[in-house]
mmCIF file of C-alpha atoms in Angstrom:
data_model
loop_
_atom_site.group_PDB
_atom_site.id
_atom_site.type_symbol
_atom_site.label_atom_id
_atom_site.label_comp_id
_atom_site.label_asym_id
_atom_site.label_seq_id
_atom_site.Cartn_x
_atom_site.Cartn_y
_atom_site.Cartn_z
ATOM 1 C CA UNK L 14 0.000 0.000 0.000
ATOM 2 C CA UNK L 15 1.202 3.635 -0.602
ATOM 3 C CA UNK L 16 3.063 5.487 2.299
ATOM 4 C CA UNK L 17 2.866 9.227 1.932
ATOM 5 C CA UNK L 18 5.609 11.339 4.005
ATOM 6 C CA UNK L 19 4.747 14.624 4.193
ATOM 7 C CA UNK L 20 7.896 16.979 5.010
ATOM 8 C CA UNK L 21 6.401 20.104 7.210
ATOM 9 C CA UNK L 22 9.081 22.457 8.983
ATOM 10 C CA UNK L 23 9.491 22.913 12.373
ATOM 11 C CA UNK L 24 8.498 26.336 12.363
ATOM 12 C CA UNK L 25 5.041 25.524 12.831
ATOM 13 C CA UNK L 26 6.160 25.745 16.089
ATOM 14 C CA UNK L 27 5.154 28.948 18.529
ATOM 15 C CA UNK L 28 9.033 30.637 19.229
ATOM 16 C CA UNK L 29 10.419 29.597 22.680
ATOM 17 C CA UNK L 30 14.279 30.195 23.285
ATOM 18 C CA UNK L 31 13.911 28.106 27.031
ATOM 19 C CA UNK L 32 12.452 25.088 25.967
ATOM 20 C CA UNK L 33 12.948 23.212 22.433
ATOM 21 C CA UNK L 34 9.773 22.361 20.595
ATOM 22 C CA UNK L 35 8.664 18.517 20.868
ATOM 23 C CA UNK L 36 6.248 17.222 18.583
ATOM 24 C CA UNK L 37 3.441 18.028 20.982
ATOM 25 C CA UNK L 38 4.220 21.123 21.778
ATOM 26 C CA UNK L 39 2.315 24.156 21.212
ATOM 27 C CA UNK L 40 1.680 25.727 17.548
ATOM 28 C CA UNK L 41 2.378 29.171 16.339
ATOM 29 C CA UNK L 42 3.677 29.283 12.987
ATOM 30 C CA UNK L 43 6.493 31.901 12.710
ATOM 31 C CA UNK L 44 6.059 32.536 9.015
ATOM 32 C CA UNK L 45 3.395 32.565 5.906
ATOM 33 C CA UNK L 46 4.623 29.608 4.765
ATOM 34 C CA UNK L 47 4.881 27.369 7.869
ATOM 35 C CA UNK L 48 1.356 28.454 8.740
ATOM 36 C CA UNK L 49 0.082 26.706 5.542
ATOM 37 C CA UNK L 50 2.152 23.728 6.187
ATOM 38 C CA UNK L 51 0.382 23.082 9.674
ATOM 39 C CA UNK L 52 -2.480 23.465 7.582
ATOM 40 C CA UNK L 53 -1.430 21.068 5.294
ATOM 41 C CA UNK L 54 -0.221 18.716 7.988
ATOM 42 C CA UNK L 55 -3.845 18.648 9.350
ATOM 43 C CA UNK L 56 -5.246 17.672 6.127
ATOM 44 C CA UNK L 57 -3.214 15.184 5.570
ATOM 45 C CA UNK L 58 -3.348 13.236 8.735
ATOM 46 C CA UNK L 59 -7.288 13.783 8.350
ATOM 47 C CA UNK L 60 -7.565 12.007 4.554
ATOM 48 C CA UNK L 61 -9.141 8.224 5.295
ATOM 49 C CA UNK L 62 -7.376 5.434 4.369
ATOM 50 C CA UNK L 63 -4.287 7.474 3.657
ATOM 51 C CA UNK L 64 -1.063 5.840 5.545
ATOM 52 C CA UNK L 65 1.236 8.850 6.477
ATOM 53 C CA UNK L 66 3.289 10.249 8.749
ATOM 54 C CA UNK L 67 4.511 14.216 9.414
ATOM 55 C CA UNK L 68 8.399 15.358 9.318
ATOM 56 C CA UNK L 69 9.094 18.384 10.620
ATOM 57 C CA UNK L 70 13.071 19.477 9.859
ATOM 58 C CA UNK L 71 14.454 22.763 11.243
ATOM 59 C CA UNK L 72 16.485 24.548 9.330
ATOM 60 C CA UNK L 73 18.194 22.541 6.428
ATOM 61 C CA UNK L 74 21.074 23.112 4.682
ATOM 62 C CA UNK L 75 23.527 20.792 2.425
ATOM 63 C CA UNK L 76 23.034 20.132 -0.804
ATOM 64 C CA UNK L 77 20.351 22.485 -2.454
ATOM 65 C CA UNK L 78 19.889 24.737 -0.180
ATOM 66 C CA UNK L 79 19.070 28.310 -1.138
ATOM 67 C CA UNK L 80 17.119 29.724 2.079
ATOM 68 C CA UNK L 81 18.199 27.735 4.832
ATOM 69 C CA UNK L 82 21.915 28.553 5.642
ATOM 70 C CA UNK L 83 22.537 29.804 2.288
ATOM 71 C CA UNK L 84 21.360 33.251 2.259
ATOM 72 C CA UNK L 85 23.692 33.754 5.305
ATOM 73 C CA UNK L 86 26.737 32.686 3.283
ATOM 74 C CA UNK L 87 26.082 34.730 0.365
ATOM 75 C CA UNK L 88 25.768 37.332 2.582
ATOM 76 C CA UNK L 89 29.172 36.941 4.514
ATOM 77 C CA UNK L 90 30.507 36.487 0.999
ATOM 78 C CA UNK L 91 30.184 40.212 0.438
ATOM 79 C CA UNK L 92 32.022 41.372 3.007
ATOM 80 C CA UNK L 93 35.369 39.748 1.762
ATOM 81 C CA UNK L 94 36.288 42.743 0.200
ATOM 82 C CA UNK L 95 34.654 45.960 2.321
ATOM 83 C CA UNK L 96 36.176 45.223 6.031
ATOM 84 C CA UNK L 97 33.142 45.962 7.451
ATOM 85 C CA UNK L 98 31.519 43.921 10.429
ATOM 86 C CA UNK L 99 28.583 41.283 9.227
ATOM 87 C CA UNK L 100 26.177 42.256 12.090
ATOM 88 C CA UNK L 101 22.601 40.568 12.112
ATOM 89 C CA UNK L 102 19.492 41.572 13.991
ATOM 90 C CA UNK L 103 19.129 40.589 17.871
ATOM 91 C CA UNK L 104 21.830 38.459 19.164
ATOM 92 C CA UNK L 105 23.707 35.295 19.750
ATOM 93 C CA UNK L 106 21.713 34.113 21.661
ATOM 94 C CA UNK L 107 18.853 33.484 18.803
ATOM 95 C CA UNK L 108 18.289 29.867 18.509
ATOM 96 C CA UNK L 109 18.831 28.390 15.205
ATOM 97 C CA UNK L 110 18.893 24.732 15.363
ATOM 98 C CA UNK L 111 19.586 22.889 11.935
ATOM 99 C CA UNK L 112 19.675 19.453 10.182
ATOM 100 C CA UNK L 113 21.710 18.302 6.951
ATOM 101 C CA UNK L 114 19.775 18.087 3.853
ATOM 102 C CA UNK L 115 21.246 14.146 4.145
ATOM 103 C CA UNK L 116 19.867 13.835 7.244
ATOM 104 C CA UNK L 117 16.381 14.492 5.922
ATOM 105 C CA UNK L 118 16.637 12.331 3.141
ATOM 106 C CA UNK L 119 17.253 9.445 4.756
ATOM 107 C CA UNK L 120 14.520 10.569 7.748
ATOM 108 C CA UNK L 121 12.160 10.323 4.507
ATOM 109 C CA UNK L 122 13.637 6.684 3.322
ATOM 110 C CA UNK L 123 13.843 5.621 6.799
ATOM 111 C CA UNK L 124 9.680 6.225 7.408
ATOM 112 C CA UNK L 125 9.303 4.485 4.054
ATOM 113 C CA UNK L 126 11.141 1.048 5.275
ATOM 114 C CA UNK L 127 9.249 1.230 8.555
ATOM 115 C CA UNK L 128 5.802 2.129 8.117
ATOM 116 C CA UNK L 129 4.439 0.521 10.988
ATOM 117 C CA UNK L 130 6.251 2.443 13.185
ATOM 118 C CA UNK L 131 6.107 5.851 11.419
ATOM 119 C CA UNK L 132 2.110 5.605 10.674
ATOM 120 C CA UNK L 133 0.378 8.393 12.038
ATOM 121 C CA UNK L 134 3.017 10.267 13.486
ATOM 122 C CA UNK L 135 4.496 13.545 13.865
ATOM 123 C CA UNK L 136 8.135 13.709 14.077
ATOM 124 C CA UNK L 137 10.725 16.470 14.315
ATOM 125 C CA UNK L 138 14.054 16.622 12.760
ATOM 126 C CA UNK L 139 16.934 18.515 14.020
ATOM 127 C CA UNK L 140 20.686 16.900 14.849
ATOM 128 C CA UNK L 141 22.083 17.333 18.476
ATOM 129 C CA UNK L 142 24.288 20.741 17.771
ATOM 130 C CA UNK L 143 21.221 23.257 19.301
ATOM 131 C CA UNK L 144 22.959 25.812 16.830
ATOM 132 C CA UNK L 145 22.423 29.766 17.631
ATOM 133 C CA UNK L 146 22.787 32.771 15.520
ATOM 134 C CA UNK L 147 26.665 33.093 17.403
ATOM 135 C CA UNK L 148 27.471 29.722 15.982
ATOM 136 C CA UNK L 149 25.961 30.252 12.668
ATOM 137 C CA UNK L 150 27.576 33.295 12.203
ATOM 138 C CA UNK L 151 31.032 32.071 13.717
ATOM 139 C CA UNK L 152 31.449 29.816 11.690
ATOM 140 C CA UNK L 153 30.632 31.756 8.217
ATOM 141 C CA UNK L 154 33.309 34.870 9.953
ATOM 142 C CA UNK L 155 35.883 31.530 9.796
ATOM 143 C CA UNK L 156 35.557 30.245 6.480
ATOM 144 C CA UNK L 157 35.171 34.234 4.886
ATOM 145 C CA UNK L 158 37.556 35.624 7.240
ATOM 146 C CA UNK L 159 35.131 38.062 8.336
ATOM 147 C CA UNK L 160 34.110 40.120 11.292
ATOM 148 C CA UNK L 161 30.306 39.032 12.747
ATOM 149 C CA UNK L 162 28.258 40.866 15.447
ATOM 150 C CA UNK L 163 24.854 41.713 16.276
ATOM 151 C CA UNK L 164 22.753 45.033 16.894
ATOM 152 C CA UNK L 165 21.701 43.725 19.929
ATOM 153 C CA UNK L 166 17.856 43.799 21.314
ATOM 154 C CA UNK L 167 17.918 47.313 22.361
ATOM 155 C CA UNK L 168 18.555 48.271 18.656
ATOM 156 C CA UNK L 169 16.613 45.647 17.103
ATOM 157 C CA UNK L 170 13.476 46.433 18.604
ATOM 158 C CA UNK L 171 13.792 49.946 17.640
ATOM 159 C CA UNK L 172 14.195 48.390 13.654
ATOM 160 C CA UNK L 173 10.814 46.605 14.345
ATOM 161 C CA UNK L 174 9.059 49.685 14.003
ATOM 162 C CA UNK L 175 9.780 50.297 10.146
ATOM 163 C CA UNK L 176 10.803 46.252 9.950
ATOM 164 C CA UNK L 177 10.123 46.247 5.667
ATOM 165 C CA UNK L 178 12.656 49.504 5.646
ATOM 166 C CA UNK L 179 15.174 48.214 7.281
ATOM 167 C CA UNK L 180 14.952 44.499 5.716
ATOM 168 C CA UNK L 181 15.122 46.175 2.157
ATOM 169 C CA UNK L 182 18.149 48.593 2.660
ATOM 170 C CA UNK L 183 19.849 45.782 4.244
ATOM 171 C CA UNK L 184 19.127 43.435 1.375
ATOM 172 C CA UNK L 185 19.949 46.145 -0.977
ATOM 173 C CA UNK L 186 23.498 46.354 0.949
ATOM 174 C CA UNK L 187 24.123 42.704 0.054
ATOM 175 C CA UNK L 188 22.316 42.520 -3.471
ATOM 176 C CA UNK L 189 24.658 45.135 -4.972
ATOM 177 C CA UNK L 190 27.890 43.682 -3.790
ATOM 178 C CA UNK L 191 27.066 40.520 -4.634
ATOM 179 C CA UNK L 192 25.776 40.981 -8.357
ATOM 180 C CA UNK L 193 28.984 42.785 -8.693
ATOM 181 C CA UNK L 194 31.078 39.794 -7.526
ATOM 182 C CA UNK L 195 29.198 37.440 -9.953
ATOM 183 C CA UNK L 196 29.587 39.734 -12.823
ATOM 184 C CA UNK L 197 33.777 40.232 -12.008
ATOM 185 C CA UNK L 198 33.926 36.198 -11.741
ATOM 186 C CA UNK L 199 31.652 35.457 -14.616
ATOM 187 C CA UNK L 200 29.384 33.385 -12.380
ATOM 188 C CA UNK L 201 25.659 32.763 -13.238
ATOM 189 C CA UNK L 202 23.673 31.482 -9.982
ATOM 190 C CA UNK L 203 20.400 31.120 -8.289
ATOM 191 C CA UNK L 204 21.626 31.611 -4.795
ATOM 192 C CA UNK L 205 21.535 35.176 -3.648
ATOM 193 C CA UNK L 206 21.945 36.919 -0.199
ATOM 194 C CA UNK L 207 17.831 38.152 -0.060
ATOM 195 C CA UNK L 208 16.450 37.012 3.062
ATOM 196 C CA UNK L 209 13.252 37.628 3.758
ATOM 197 C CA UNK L 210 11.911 39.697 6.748
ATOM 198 C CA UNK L 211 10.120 36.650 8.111
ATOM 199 C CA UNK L 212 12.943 35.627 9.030
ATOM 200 C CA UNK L 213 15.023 38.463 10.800
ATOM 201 C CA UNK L 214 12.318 38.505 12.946
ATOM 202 C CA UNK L 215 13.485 37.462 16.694
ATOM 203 C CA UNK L 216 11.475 33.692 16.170
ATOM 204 C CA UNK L 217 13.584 31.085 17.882
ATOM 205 C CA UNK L 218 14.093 27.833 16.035
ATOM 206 C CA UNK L 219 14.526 25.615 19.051
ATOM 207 C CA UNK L 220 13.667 22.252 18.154
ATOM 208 C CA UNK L 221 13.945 18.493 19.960
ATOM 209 C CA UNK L 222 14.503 16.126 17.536
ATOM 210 C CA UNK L 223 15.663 13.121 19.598
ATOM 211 C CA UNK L 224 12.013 11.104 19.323
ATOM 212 C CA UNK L 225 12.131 9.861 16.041
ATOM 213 C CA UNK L 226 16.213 8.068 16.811
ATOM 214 C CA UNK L 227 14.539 7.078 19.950
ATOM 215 C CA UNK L 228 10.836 5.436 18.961
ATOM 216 C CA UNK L 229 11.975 4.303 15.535
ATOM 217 C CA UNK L 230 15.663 3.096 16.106
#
């Protein structure tokens, strides 16, 4: 019989920076999009007769990934050259909690070879590394040799008030650079350093995702 795996995100999840999100913990999707995938989820799980189960990654990167991590490293990518300091909204402290593309994939194959365990349930994906916005952005201020930093929340609440100005002059501050560096280097691409304001805002990505190594082996 067919198996359907439906691959949700785990920012259907309401933001909590104290506790990491389980899968019964308590909705409030943090963007557009994740608001119709809980939607979707319910659907799904609500068709008779249909055999399924819910993944819910946080944020992926690997392989393919233009949103997740990606925009971030474009991003850093511009500052090679200008010396200035890579600063982000908010602060370390921001959880960001991630899972390889990999990782994913072979959540998906593994729900496929074990249906009867997988049937009917909701299960988050996220590897052990409880990543923040300090370790995100360490690590791309290592491999660009760049300076990171934050504004800090005393700042950043101040840039909620005209949030859509401040998220387009800062993508405009990366979209120039980076067009430039593509056109020097003769490089034709899809990824790009645009990130959209849904997700500069201060929503933690704090996720558990030790139930599915734990109930399905």
């Amino acid at each position: 019989d067919p198996f359907y795996v439906e691959v949700s995100t785990a920012r259907v999840y309401a933001s909590n920076p104290r506790k990491a999100a389980d899968e019964g913990s308590q909705t409030g999707p943090q963007t557009v999009q994740a608001g119709y995938k809980l939607e979707g989820d319910k659907r799904v799980m609500g068709v008779e007769g249909l055999k399924a189960c819910i993944l819910r990654p946080a944020i992926v990167y690997g392989i393919g990934d233009r949103k997740g991590l990606m925009s971030r490293a474009v991003c850093a990518a511009t500052y090679v050259n200008t010396g200035e300091v890579m600063k982000f909204l908010w602060d370390g402290a921001l959880r960001m909690n991630t899972v390889h593309v990999e990782d994913v994939c072979g959540a998906v194959l593994h729900a496929g070879e074990n249906r009867e365990k997988f049937e009917g349930k909701v299960y988050n994906l996220a590897d052990a590394g409880d990543s923040d916005q300090q370790r995100v952005n360490g690590c791309l201020g290592e491999v660009f040799g760049v300076e990171v930093g934050f504004f800090g929340k005393l700042i950043s609440n101040v840039a909620r008030i005209n949030m859509d100005g401040v998220v387009e002059v800062a993508n405009d501050k990366h979209l120039q650079p980076w067009g430039k560096l593509c056109a020097e280097n003769n490089v034709d691409t899809v990824l790009s350093p645009f990130i959209h304001r849904e997700l500069l805002e201060n929503n933690h990505v704090h996720v558990d995702g030790s139930a599915i190594s734990r109930e399905t082996g």
